[in-house]
Amino acid sequence: MVDTSLTRFQYPKVKRLSIYVACLSLAMSGCTTPIVNEGDAPNGPEYVRWMPGSFKTPTVEAQLPRPKELWWTEFESEELNGLVDTALTNNYDLRIAVARVAQTRAQADVVKANESPTIDATGSYKNQAPGLGPGYAANTSQWGSQPVWQVGLLANYEVDLWGKKGFNTQSAFSQALASEYNRQAVALSLVGDTATVYFQVLSLDERISVGERNLEAIRTVGRGLQRRVDRGDATIIDLSQQLILQTNTDALVTNLRLQRERAFNRLAALVGRTPSTLKIKGKSLKEIKVPAVEAGLPSDLLCRRPDIRRAEAALEASKADLYSARANLLPSFSLTAGGGYGSFLLSTLTMPQSLFYNVSTNLVQNVFDGGRRRAEIQVASAKNVELLEAYANAVLASLRDVEDGLAGVNLTAKQYDALNESRNRAQLLATMSAKVVERGGMDYVQLYEIQRTVLSAEDAAIGARNDQLAASVGLFKAIGGGTKLENDPCIGGGKLPAADARWGEVAAKADSAFDKKPAVGVNKAGQPTYEGSGIPLNQKPLQSPEQPFYVINSVTPAETSGAAPSAPTTQQKPQQ
């Protein structure tokens, strides 16, 4: 312990000052190498070396196409494009994710600030009686008050001797990165859900139209049967069968209307609108193009799927927490210094003889804490293993999603071709049977079965078309379709560095600079924004976090119209 305090001005000796500087330099250049123990969990990509070289379901070609930022435009539906743009601007789940990104970024800066010293300006006034302290007044004549005025600076710094604070900062930055990837995952899921529900609404509209057309044909036959029963040319059994088909078809159409209302209401919620303000012009899936989606290589999923990147970033954070907990077992070293002016008289406060300073150092090694720090290491180690398994589980789930998507795209296409052929034959059968019935060459049992077959075939074909489109959306989501990285490392096998490597380099230059990021607020349109900018934070919700954060959310005036712009082709350099 070194504690030097001068209440009167003294010029510090050069020799003593040089000792302090040397000690401070030695302390600040302490060891920052992590304490790695045998048996520590490996990193994520190393742990999933069991990934297959190809998918079970064959793809069109094994070469990965460059991901499309606006992949939903491949369906060539202007109405869908507009709905997606609205959803990316108004959806509240995405807004929540955007706000959480702002929280974790700010929290990372809070943690990083702990690496720096704190300097506080102080000012005080104290009046003590007796002047020399309690018990020093021999009589009442010596019982006088003594004022003390002081102003100065107080500095505190805990030297990161073993890298503990650096590991805490790394953990906080990795958590911020995980939040970024969570925002991307929410946006990707939002776009997929919007497209799927939109197709479902169009499919139900088309099924309702077909059901109503068939219901009207069934009612026409029923009215004709009623007249023939009245004349005695048909039996009540024939009429009853036709009426049963009529009521069942009516109930089917009513149920389809209920499904359509629920799907429409869900679509309104996805785009952040009330059902009364949302209008859908499309009525059929006939004009929707089914795009060709290629999956690429399994290892590409490691850098294309934001949920895997999120799990990898969380794993990196937990590993840094483990290293920090181990460093916490070692001694801590802190420096405290203060200086300024102090005087009994305010008039002499700034005179040279009123100058004072004090410097103190503390080296603390914990001896006994009931095993708390050891237990913290065990907690961090167990969490690290947990997140490693979660990472592997995310990879396995992504492989399953792609296999499901590939199988879905291939098989639903065949299913639709078969059912569409059945629909065409059923429609031809309906036309032919109507002519036969007019000539009296068919009994009503056959007509009843034909009508039911026609309705079932048309309804199944429309449902198969919806399944085919939904399968394409599912495959886009499974391969992380909306995420595009600059200098894309996914091209050629997904050999990707640690999740926070490139982002950390940018953040060290830009995002970690203090007093440069305004607080998050809400603009007049009710969208989350940086205070004072007016530009919504969710303008580019699918862009890669490898870009600096202020570049991601900065837009030109031409881009503020509401459309989701594509990612820039070049990465802007942070301005210093």
Coordinates of N, CA, C and O in Angstrom, one line a residue, residues 98-99 101-103 105-106 109 180 183 511 516-524 527-538 548-555:
V98 N -35.5 -5.0 -32.9 CA -34.6 -3.9 -33.2 C -34.3 -3.1 -31.9 O -33.1 -2.8 -31.7
A99 N -35.3 -3.0 -31.0 CA -35.0 -2.3 -29.8 C -34.0 -3.1 -28.9 O -33.2 -2.6 -28.2
V101 N -31.7 -5.0 -30.1 CA -30.3 -4.8 -30.6 C -29.7 -3.5 -30.0 O -28.5 -3.5 -29.6
A102 N -30.5 -2.4 -30.0 CA -30.0 -1.2 -29.4 C -29.6 -1.4 -28.0 O -28.6 -0.8 -27.5
Q103 N -30.4 -2.2 -27.2 CA -30.1 -2.4 -25.8 C -28.7 -3.1 -25.7 O -27.9 -2.7 -24.9
R105 N -26.3 -3.4 -27.8 CA -25.1 -2.6 -28.2 C -24.7 -1.6 -27.1 O -23.5 -1.4 -26.8
A106 N -25.7 -0.9 -26.6 CA -25.4 0.0 -25.5 C -24.8 -0.7 -24.3 O -23.9 -0.2 -23.6
D109 N -21.2 -1.3 -24.7 CA -20.4 -0.1 -24.5 C -20.3 0.2 -23.0 O -19.3 0.7 -22.5
E180 N -28.1 -9.1 -32.9 CA -28.1 -8.7 -34.3 C -28.7 -9.9 -35.2 O -29.5 -9.7 -36.0
R183 N -32.3 -10.5 -34.7 CA -33.1 -9.6 -35.5 C -33.2 -10.1 -36.9 O -34.3 -10.0 -37.5
D511 N -18.4 1.3 -33.4 CA -19.6 1.2 -32.5 C -19.2 1.4 -31.0 O -20.0 1.7 -30.2
K516 N -21.1 8.8 -29.4 CA -21.4 8.9 -30.9 C -22.7 8.3 -31.3 O -23.2 8.5 -32.4
K517 N -23.4 7.6 -30.4 CA -24.6 6.9 -30.8 C -25.7 7.6 -29.9 O -25.7 7.5 -28.7
P518 N -26.7 8.2 -30.6 CA -27.8 8.7 -29.9 C -28.7 7.7 -29.3 O -28.6 6.5 -29.7
A519 N -29.6 8.0 -28.4 CA -30.5 7.1 -27.7 C -31.6 6.7 -28.7 O -31.8 7.4 -29.7
V520 N -32.2 5.6 -28.5 CA -33.3 5.1 -29.3 C -34.6 5.7 -28.9 O -34.9 5.7 -27.7
G521 N -35.4 6.2 -29.8 CA -36.7 6.7 -29.5 C -37.7 6.2 -30.6 O -37.5 5.2 -31.2
V522 N -38.8 7.0 -30.7 CA -39.9 6.6 -31.6 C -40.2 7.9 -32.4 O -40.4 9.0 -31.8
N523 N -40.3 7.8 -33.8 CA -40.6 8.9 -34.6 C -42.1 9.2 -34.6 O -42.9 8.5 -34.0
K524 N -42.5 10.2 -35.4 CA -43.9 10.6 -35.5 C -44.8 9.4 -36.1 O -46.0 9.4 -35.8
Q527 N -42.4 4.5 -35.4 CA -41.4 3.6 -35.7 C -40.1 3.8 -34.8 O -39.8 5.0 -34.5
P528 N -39.4 2.7 -34.4 CA -38.2 2.9 -33.6 C -37.2 3.6 -34.4 O -36.9 3.3 -35.6
T529 N -36.5 4.6 -33.8 CA -35.5 5.4 -34.5 C -34.5 6.0 -33.6 O -34.7 6.0 -32.3
Y530 N -33.3 6.4 -34.1 CA -32.4 7.1 -33.2 C -32.9 8.5 -33.0 O -33.4 9.1 -34.0
E531 N -32.9 9.0 -31.8 CA -33.4 10.3 -31.5 C -32.7 11.4 -32.3 O -31.5 11.4 -32.4
G532 N -33.5 12.2 -32.9 CA -33.0 13.3 -33.7 C -32.8 13.0 -35.2 O -32.7 13.9 -36.0
S533 N -32.8 11.7 -35.6 CA -32.6 11.3 -37.0 C -33.9 11.2 -37.7 O -34.0 11.5 -38.9
G534 N -34.9 10.6 -37.1 CA -36.2 10.4 -37.8 C -36.2 9.2 -38.7 O -37.2 8.9 -39.3
I535 N -35.0 8.6 -38.9 CA -34.9 7.4 -39.8 C -35.2 6.1 -39.1 O -34.6 5.9 -38.1
P536 N -36.2 5.3 -39.5 CA -36.5 4.1 -38.8 C -35.3 3.1 -38.7 O -34.6 3.0 -39.7
L537 N -35.2 2.5 -37.6 CA -34.1 1.5 -37.5 C -34.3 0.2 -38.3 O -33.4 -0.5 -38.5
N538 N -35.5 0.0 -38.6 CA -35.8 -1.3 -39.3 C -36.0 -1.0 -40.8 O -36.7 -1.7 -41.5
P548 N -20.8 -1.8 -40.4 CA -20.9 -1.0 -39.2 C -22.4 -0.7 -38.9 O -23.2 -0.5 -39.8
F549 N -22.7 -0.6 -37.6 CA -24.2 -0.4 -37.3 C -24.8 0.9 -37.8 O -25.9 0.9 -38.3
Y550 N -24.0 1.9 -37.8 CA -24.5 3.2 -38.3 C -24.7 3.2 -39.8 O -25.4 3.9 -40.4
V551 N -23.9 2.3 -40.5 CA -24.1 2.2 -41.9 C -25.3 1.3 -42.3 O -26.0 1.6 -43.2
I552 N -25.5 0.3 -41.4 CA -26.7 -0.6 -41.7 C -28.0 0.3 -41.6 O -28.9 0.1 -42.5
N553 N -28.1 1.2 -40.7 CA -29.4 1.9 -40.5 C -29.4 3.3 -41.0 O -30.2 4.1 -40.7
S554 N -28.3 3.6 -41.8 CA -28.4 4.9 -42.5 C -28.9 4.8 -43.9 O -28.5 3.8 -44.6
V555 N -29.8 5.6 -44.3 CA -30.4 5.5 -45.6 C -30.3 6.9 -46.3 O -30.2 7.9 -45.6

